[in-house]
Amino acid sequence: MKVLVLGAGQLARMMSLAGAPLNISISAYDVNSDSIVHPLTQQNLGKGLANAIADADVVTAEFEHIPLTVLAQCQQSGKFLPGETAIKAGGDRRLEKQLLDDAGVRSAAYHIVNVEADFNHAITTLGLPLVFKSALAGYDGKGQWRLKRAEDAAEVWQQISAFLAADENQSIVAEQFIPFQREVSLIGARRANGEVKVYPLTENHHVNGVLSVSLAVPGNEQLQQQAQAMFTAVANKLNYVGVLAIEFFDVDGELLVNEIAPRVHNSGHWTQQGADVCQFEQHLRAVCDMPLGNCELVRPSLMVNILGEDKVPEAILSISGVHLHWYGKSKRPGRKMGHINLSAANNSELKARFEQLISLLSPAAFPELQLMANRLN
Amino acid sequence: MKVLVLGAGQLARMMSLAGAPLNISISAYDVNSDSIVHPLTQQNLGKGLANAIADADVVTAEFEHIPLTVLAQCQQSGKFLPGETAIKAGGDRRLEKQLLDDAGVRSAAYHIVNVEADFNHAITTLGLPLVFKSALAGYDGKGQWRLKRAEDAAEVWQQISAFLAADENQSIVAEQFIPFQREVSLIGARRANGEVKVYPLTENHHVNGVLSVSLAVPGNEQLQQQAQAMFTAVANKLNYVGVLAIEFFDVDGELLVNEIAPRVHNSGHWTQQGADVCQFEQHLRAVCDMPLGNCELVRPSLMVNILGEDKVPEAILSISGVHLHWYGKSKRPGRKMGHINLSAANNSELKARFEQLISLLSPAAFPELQLMANRLN
């Protein structure tokens, strides 16, 4: 099978590594350079997007911020999975909110803001505090504003209106602030025949809006069922095919969707070591219409993102259960350069190994890890 | 790190997949076409061996039947691990036997046969039955003769002498036939600092001289210690760096070395799913002088070779714990085309999953699997 991935970053790269043993070969469309490359070697394959689509059995995506003309071209081919609607819902918070409403799935109450009257209406109807999120291209904490006190409204509106003025396609979704205890995510897959399989809920810790650690340990069965039901509702609504990630706020055991990502997801990287079949293989199985793999937790596992660093102490490889995954990218401050997976036979062994790992990593480059270690008991 | 592998087959390919996450990039020397290729894409990298050696940080090998001039050229570079002596010992049964004697490690009594007098001397001193094995390029059961009865000696000698006459470098090692109960193998790694780590002993079942199934389950600790001691003696004798495989005959709980392979080995493929760090990553860690990974058995596992087939029923992917590994090769009768790994939480679950797998595979293409399933209790 030949799969073309829109996007040539680490997710396409890891799909390539996961696909090779299944004789699934991956080529990737680099949106920035408008070229088709091998996602592992980055070799330019010397063909245009139209030829690459024609050559592929399946077209899929590793990210959702893709030019609409490209999405339309892929959709036209009849090979695009999960398809234009799903990718757009992941890339536009207005469509995402509408989707969640249509699927009957809980998320924060919201109001679309384009002009000052909308802004004021949001404050009146939803109350404070509010979070304002850009509708397009907002991720990793960018394009977000918080409004806690009414007296700051003018200043926040000034920032938002300047932001809106800079891009006529942009819009803002105002959301009620959710006083959540934890952020969790569910990664799962749906096949064309409607079969759905989901991994265990993962607890995520962000630093400055960017994912730092994901933790996958045996969890609360009631919460898992709740998440799975919401996942299935969204996936079915989209007639989704492939891996889908849903981020939730956990509010006293009640889940609200924060956002969806119509693709493999950073918070699912632990599946490379902690599950039978990793999310990258699972996505390929789904879009190639092969049987989905087992999603059970094989071993308690966690993942630590490597941000802006191109080296870690080699000694971490001596820790049992450590797996290092570099993305082969050049160093840039804050850039996702790789991740460390850690697995163990049980929670207490995972905690001990995590403490060992933390002791070897620079606290400046890897802040707040101890917070997550403390969750393991 | 850049690693050049002598040989561009499935072992180099799987090294490439295992190396990518560590930012180790692999190029491969295809001995047949005398070209340097990417072992995953098979793309010709358009440079000669000398340039490839110069570009590499480390040179290693995926097989031992390599022209001596190539070995010398690699050795000369000072980058070759495990190095010329080890590769030669793996490729020439005379050197291998000498090595085992020098390391003080038990193997079948033997005699080198070049002329008829040697042949007769072997019969007289070692007794019948005897196994005659070609010194060079003999593997997967090729270049072997058995002599059970004295009256067949003339006919066997006729075959052997014709074989010897065809190649002036060839020789024969006559070995006492070992009435073994099982064949087991030990895969392990040694680092330049002398650190040795070995995986659990693997039980192997061959059909027509070719490996069919390898089984890695919690085993006999005494046997494991015995194998590890012999492994360490051989590896130390060679000042070995990298992954080394040793095949043993198990004779009532006493191990005799059958043969060694100075490389990653087919009977270690289960480590891709059954161990923390697979043999391919472990080899790269060793030759790149990185810390060795944990070798413990994470889950009882087995591997089934796919020989001469380029398809298996897709339904096997529905079985939990199944991992399919294709090598991207074109179909040829008997050719190693891929393998299936199977893992489970315990032996009885592994047995149940194996029975499921067997029920889906063609008995003609996958003979004698049930024999190994019966070993799981």
CSV table of N, CA and C in Angstrom, one decimal, chain A residues 13 16-17 20-23 38 40-41 43 191 197 273 275-278 281 285 288-294 296 298-299 314-315 317-318 320-329 343 353, chain B residues 13 16-17 20-23 38 40-41 43 191 197 273 275-278 281 285 288-294 296 298-299 314-315 317-318 320-329 343 353:
chain,number,residue,atom,x,y,z
A,13,ARG,N,6.8,11.0,9.8
A,13,ARG,CA,8.1,10.2,10.0
A,13,ARG,C,7.8,9.0,10.8
A,16,SER,N,5.8,6.5,8.9
A,16,SER,CA,6.7,5.8,8.0
A,16,SER,C,7.4,4.6,8.7
A,17,LEU,N,7.9,4.9,9.9
A,17,LEU,CA,8.6,3.8,10.6
A,17,LEU,C,7.6,2.7,11.0
A,20,ALA,N,6.4,0.7,7.5
A,20,ALA,CA,7.4,-0.2,6.8
A,20,ALA,C,7.2,-1.7,7.1
A,21,PRO,N,7.0,-2.1,8.3
A,21,PRO,CA,6.9,-3.5,8.6
A,21,PRO,C,5.6,-4.1,8.0
A,22,LEU,N,4.6,-3.2,7.7
A,22,LEU,CA,3.4,-3.7,7.0
A,22,LEU,C,3.4,-3.6,5.5
A,23,ASN,N,4.6,-3.3,5.0
A,23,ASN,CA,4.8,-3.0,3.6
A,23,ASN,C,3.9,-1.8,3.1
A,38,HIS,N,10.3,11.9,1.1
A,38,HIS,CA,10.2,10.7,2.0
A,38,HIS,C,10.3,11.2,3.4
A,40,LEU,N,11.1,10.0,6.2
A,40,LEU,CA,12.2,9.6,7.0
A,40,LEU,C,13.5,10.3,6.5
A,41,THR,N,13.8,10.1,5.2
A,41,THR,CA,15.1,10.6,4.7
A,41,THR,C,15.0,12.1,4.3
A,43,GLN,N,14.3,13.0,1.6
A,43,GLN,CA,14.6,13.0,0.1
A,43,GLN,C,13.5,13.6,-0.7
A,191,ARG,N,-12.7,2.5,12.0
A,191,ARG,CA,-12.5,1.9,10.7
A,191,ARG,C,-13.8,2.2,9.8
A,197,LYS,N,-11.9,1.4,18.2
A,197,LYS,CA,-11.0,1.0,19.3
A,197,LYS,C,-10.3,2.1,19.9
A,273,GLN,N,5.5,2.2,23.0
A,273,GLN,CA,6.1,1.2,23.9
A,273,GLN,C,5.0,0.7,24.8
A,275,ALA,N,1.7,0.0,24.3
A,275,ALA,CA,0.6,-0.7,23.8
A,275,ALA,C,1.0,-1.7,22.7
A,276,ASP,N,0.2,-2.7,22.4
A,276,ASP,CA,0.5,-3.7,21.4
A,276,ASP,C,0.8,-3.1,20.1
A,277,VAL,N,-0.1,-2.2,19.7
A,277,VAL,CA,0.0,-1.6,18.4
A,277,VAL,C,0.0,-0.1,18.6
A,278,CYS,N,1.0,0.6,18.1
A,278,CYS,CA,1.0,2.1,18.4
A,278,CYS,C,0.1,2.9,17.6
A,281,GLU,N,0.8,2.9,13.7
A,281,GLU,CA,0.4,1.7,13.0
A,281,GLU,C,-1.2,1.7,12.9
A,285,ARG,N,-3.5,1.2,9.7
A,285,ARG,CA,-4.4,0.1,9.6
A,285,ARG,C,-5.8,0.6,9.3
A,288,CYS,N,-6.0,2.2,5.7
A,288,CYS,CA,-5.8,1.1,4.7
A,288,CYS,C,-6.8,0.0,4.8
A,289,ASP,N,-7.8,0.2,5.7
A,289,ASP,CA,-8.9,-0.7,5.9
A,289,ASP,C,-8.4,-2.1,6.3
A,290,MET,N,-7.5,-2.1,7.2
A,290,MET,CA,-7.0,-3.4,7.8
A,290,MET,C,-7.6,-3.5,9.2
A,291,PRO,N,-7.6,-4.7,9.8
A,291,PRO,CA,-8.1,-4.9,11.1
A,291,PRO,C,-7.4,-4.0,12.1
A,292,LEU,N,-8.2,-3.4,13.0
A,292,LEU,CA,-7.6,-2.5,14.0
A,292,LEU,C,-6.9,-3.4,15.1
A,293,GLY,N,-5.8,-2.9,15.7
A,293,GLY,CA,-5.1,-3.7,16.7
A,293,GLY,C,-5.6,-3.4,18.1
A,294,ASN,N,-5.2,-4.3,18.9
A,294,ASN,CA,-5.5,-4.2,20.4
A,294,ASN,C,-5.0,-2.9,21.0
A,296,GLU,N,-5.2,-2.2,24.4
A,296,GLU,CA,-5.0,-2.3,25.8
A,296,GLU,C,-3.7,-1.8,26.3
A,298,VAL,N,-0.4,-2.3,27.7
A,298,VAL,CA,0.4,-3.4,28.0
A,298,VAL,C,1.2,-3.2,29.3
A,299,ARG,N,1.8,-2.0,29.4
A,299,ARG,CA,2.5,-1.6,30.6
A,299,ARG,C,2.3,-0.2,30.9
A,314,GLU,N,23.2,10.8,27.7
A,314,GLU,CA,23.2,9.4,27.2
A,314,GLU,C,22.8,8.4,28.3
A,315,ALA,N,23.2,8.8,29.5
A,315,ALA,CA,22.9,7.9,30.6
A,315,ALA,C,21.5,7.5,30.8
A,317,LEU,N,19.7,6.3,28.7
A,317,LEU,CA,19.5,5.0,28.0
A,317,LEU,C,19.8,3.8,28.9
A,318,SER,N,20.5,4.0,30.0
A,318,SER,CA,20.7,2.9,30.9
A,318,SER,C,19.5,2.6,31.8
A,320,SER,N,16.2,1.2,32.6
A,320,SER,CA,15.3,0.2,31.9
A,320,SER,C,13.9,0.8,31.6
A,321,GLY,N,13.5,0.5,30.4
A,321,GLY,CA,12.2,1.0,30.0
A,321,GLY,C,12.2,2.4,29.3
A,322,VAL,N,13.4,3.0,29.2
A,322,VAL,CA,13.5,4.2,28.5
A,322,VAL,C,13.6,4.0,27.0
A,323,HIS,N,12.9,4.7,26.2
A,323,HIS,CA,13.0,4.7,24.7
A,323,HIS,C,13.1,6.2,24.3
A,324,LEU,N,14.1,6.4,23.5
A,324,LEU,CA,14.4,7.8,23.0
A,324,LEU,C,13.9,7.8,21.6
A,325,HIS,N,13.2,8.9,21.2
A,325,HIS,CA,12.7,9.1,19.9
A,325,HIS,C,13.0,10.5,19.4
A,326,TRP,N,14.0,10.6,18.6
A,326,TRP,CA,14.4,11.9,18.0
A,326,TRP,C,13.7,12.0,16.6
A,327,TYR,N,13.4,13.3,16.3
A,327,TYR,CA,12.7,13.5,15.0
A,327,TYR,C,13.6,13.9,13.9
A,328,GLY,N,14.9,14.0,14.1
A,328,GLY,CA,15.8,14.4,13.1
A,328,GLY,C,15.7,15.8,12.6
A,329,LYS,N,15.2,16.7,13.5
A,329,LYS,CA,15.0,18.1,13.1
A,329,LYS,C,16.1,19.0,13.7
A,343,SER,N,8.5,3.0,30.2
A,343,SER,CA,7.5,2.0,30.6
A,343,SER,C,8.0,1.2,31.8
A,353,ARG,N,11.5,4.6,38.1
A,353,ARG,CA,12.2,4.8,36.9
A,353,ARG,C,12.1,6.3,36.4
B,13,ARG,N,17.7,-3.4,7.1
B,13,ARG,CA,16.4,-2.7,7.0
B,13,ARG,C,15.8,-2.5,8.4
B,16,SER,N,17.8,-0.1,10.3
B,16,SER,CA,17.4,1.3,9.9
B,16,SER,C,16.2,1.8,10.7
B,17,LEU,N,15.2,0.9,10.8
B,17,LEU,CA,14.0,1.3,11.5
B,17,LEU,C,14.2,1.5,13.0
B,20,ALA,N,16.5,5.0,13.5
B,20,ALA,CA,16.0,6.3,13.2
B,20,ALA,C,15.6,7.0,14.4
B,21,PRO,N,14.9,6.4,15.4
B,21,PRO,CA,14.5,7.2,16.6
B,21,PRO,C,15.7,7.6,17.4
B,22,LEU,N,16.8,7.0,17.3
B,22,LEU,CA,18.0,7.4,18.0
B,22,LEU,C,18.9,8.4,17.1
B,23,ASN,N,18.3,8.9,16.0
B,23,ASN,CA,19.0,9.7,15.1
B,23,ASN,C,20.3,9.0,14.5
B,38,HIS,N,20.0,3.0,0.5
B,38,HIS,CA,19.3,3.1,1.8
B,38,HIS,C,18.6,1.8,2.0
B,40,LEU,N,16.1,0.9,3.7
B,40,LEU,CA,14.6,0.9,3.8
B,40,LEU,C,14.0,1.2,2.4
B,41,THR,N,14.5,2.2,1.7
B,41,THR,CA,13.9,2.6,0.4
B,41,THR,C,14.6,1.9,-0.7
B,43,GLN,N,16.9,3.0,-2.2
B,43,GLN,CA,17.5,4.0,-3.1
B,43,GLN,C,19.0,3.9,-3.2
B,191,ARG,N,29.6,-4.4,24.8
B,191,ARG,CA,30.0,-3.1,24.5
B,191,ARG,C,31.5,-3.0,24.7
B,197,LYS,N,25.2,-7.9,28.0
B,197,LYS,CA,23.8,-8.1,28.3
B,197,LYS,C,23.2,-9.1,27.4
B,273,GLN,N,9.1,-7.1,19.9
B,273,GLN,CA,7.9,-6.9,20.7
B,273,GLN,C,8.0,-7.4,22.1
B,275,ALA,N,10.8,-7.5,24.2
B,275,ALA,CA,11.8,-7.0,25.0
B,275,ALA,C,11.7,-5.5,25.0
B,276,ASP,N,12.3,-4.8,26.0
B,276,ASP,CA,12.3,-3.4,26.1
B,276,ASP,C,13.0,-2.8,24.9
B,277,VAL,N,14.2,-3.3,24.6
B,277,VAL,CA,15.0,-2.8,23.5
B,277,VAL,C,15.3,-4.0,22.6
B,278,CYS,N,14.9,-3.8,21.3
B,278,CYS,CA,15.1,-5.0,20.4
B,278,CYS,C,16.5,-5.1,20.0
B,281,GLU,N,18.2,-2.3,17.8
B,281,GLU,CA,18.6,-1.1,18.6
B,281,GLU,C,19.8,-1.5,19.4
B,285,ARG,N,23.2,0.4,19.6
B,285,ARG,CA,23.7,1.0,20.8
B,285,ARG,C,25.2,0.6,21.1
B,288,CYS,N,27.7,1.9,18.5
B,288,CYS,CA,27.9,3.4,18.6
B,288,CYS,C,28.3,3.8,20.0
B,289,ASP,N,28.6,2.8,20.8
B,289,ASP,CA,29.1,3.0,22.2
B,289,ASP,C,28.2,3.8,23.0
B,290,MET,N,26.9,3.4,23.0
B,290,MET,CA,25.9,3.9,23.8
B,290,MET,C,25.5,2.9,24.9
B,291,PRO,N,24.9,3.3,26.0
B,291,PRO,CA,24.6,2.3,27.0
B,291,PRO,C,23.7,1.2,26.4
B,292,LEU,N,23.9,0.0,26.9
B,292,LEU,CA,23.1,-1.1,26.4
B,292,LEU,C,21.7,-1.1,27.1
B,293,GLY,N,20.7,-1.5,26.4
B,293,GLY,CA,19.4,-1.5,27.0
B,293,GLY,C,19.1,-2.8,27.8
B,294,ASN,N,18.0,-2.7,28.6
B,294,ASN,CA,17.5,-3.9,29.3
B,294,ASN,C,17.1,-5.0,28.4
B,296,GLU,N,15.6,-7.9,29.6
B,296,GLU,CA,14.6,-8.8,30.2
B,296,GLU,C,13.4,-9.1,29.3
B,298,VAL,N,9.9,-8.9,28.5
B,298,VAL,CA,8.8,-8.1,28.9
B,298,VAL,C,7.5,-8.9,28.9
B,299,ARG,N,7.4,-9.7,27.9
B,299,ARG,CA,6.2,-10.6,27.7
B,299,ARG,C,6.6,-11.8,27.0
B,314,GLU,N,-5.2,-11.4,6.2
B,314,GLU,CA,-5.3,-10.1,7.0
B,314,GLU,C,-5.9,-10.3,8.4
B,315,ALA,N,-6.7,-11.3,8.5
B,315,ALA,CA,-7.4,-11.5,9.8
B,315,ALA,C,-6.4,-11.7,10.9
B,317,LEU,N,-4.2,-10.0,11.8
B,317,LEU,CA,-4.0,-8.7,12.5
B,317,LEU,C,-5.0,-8.4,13.6
B,318,SER,N,-6.1,-9.2,13.6
B,318,SER,CA,-7.2,-9.0,14.6
B,318,SER,C,-6.8,-9.7,15.9
B,320,SER,N,-4.9,-10.2,19.1
B,320,SER,CA,-4.1,-9.3,20.0
B,320,SER,C,-2.7,-9.9,20.1
B,321,GLY,N,-1.8,-9.0,20.1
B,321,GLY,CA,-0.4,-9.4,20.3
B,321,GLY,C,0.3,-9.8,19.0
B,322,VAL,N,-0.4,-9.8,17.9
B,322,VAL,CA,0.3,-10.1,16.6
B,322,VAL,C,0.9,-8.9,16.0
B,323,HIS,N,2.2,-9.0,15.6
B,323,HIS,CA,2.9,-8.0,14.8
B,323,HIS,C,3.4,-8.6,13.5
B,324,LEU,N,3.1,-7.9,12.4
B,324,LEU,CA,3.6,-8.4,11.1
B,324,LEU,C,4.7,-7.6,10.7
B,325,HIS,N,5.8,-8.3,10.2
B,325,HIS,CA,7.0,-7.6,9.8
B,325,HIS,C,7.3,-8.1,8.4
B,326,TRP,N,7.0,-7.3,7.4
B,326,TRP,CA,7.4,-7.6,6.0
B,326,TRP,C,8.8,-7.0,5.7
B,327,TYR,N,9.5,-7.6,4.8
B,327,TYR,CA,10.9,-7.1,4.5
B,327,TYR,C,10.9,-6.4,3.1
B,328,GLY,N,9.7,-6.3,2.5
B,328,GLY,CA,9.7,-5.5,1.2
B,328,GLY,C,10.5,-6.2,0.1
B,329,LYS,N,10.5,-7.5,0.1
B,329,LYS,CA,11.3,-8.3,-0.9
B,329,LYS,C,10.3,-8.9,-1.9
B,343,SER,N,2.9,-11.8,21.0
B,343,SER,CA,3.2,-11.7,22.5
B,343,SER,C,2.0,-11.8,23.3
B,353,ARG,N,-3.4,-17.6,21.8
B,353,ARG,CA,-3.2,-16.7,20.7
B,353,ARG,C,-2.5,-17.4,19.5
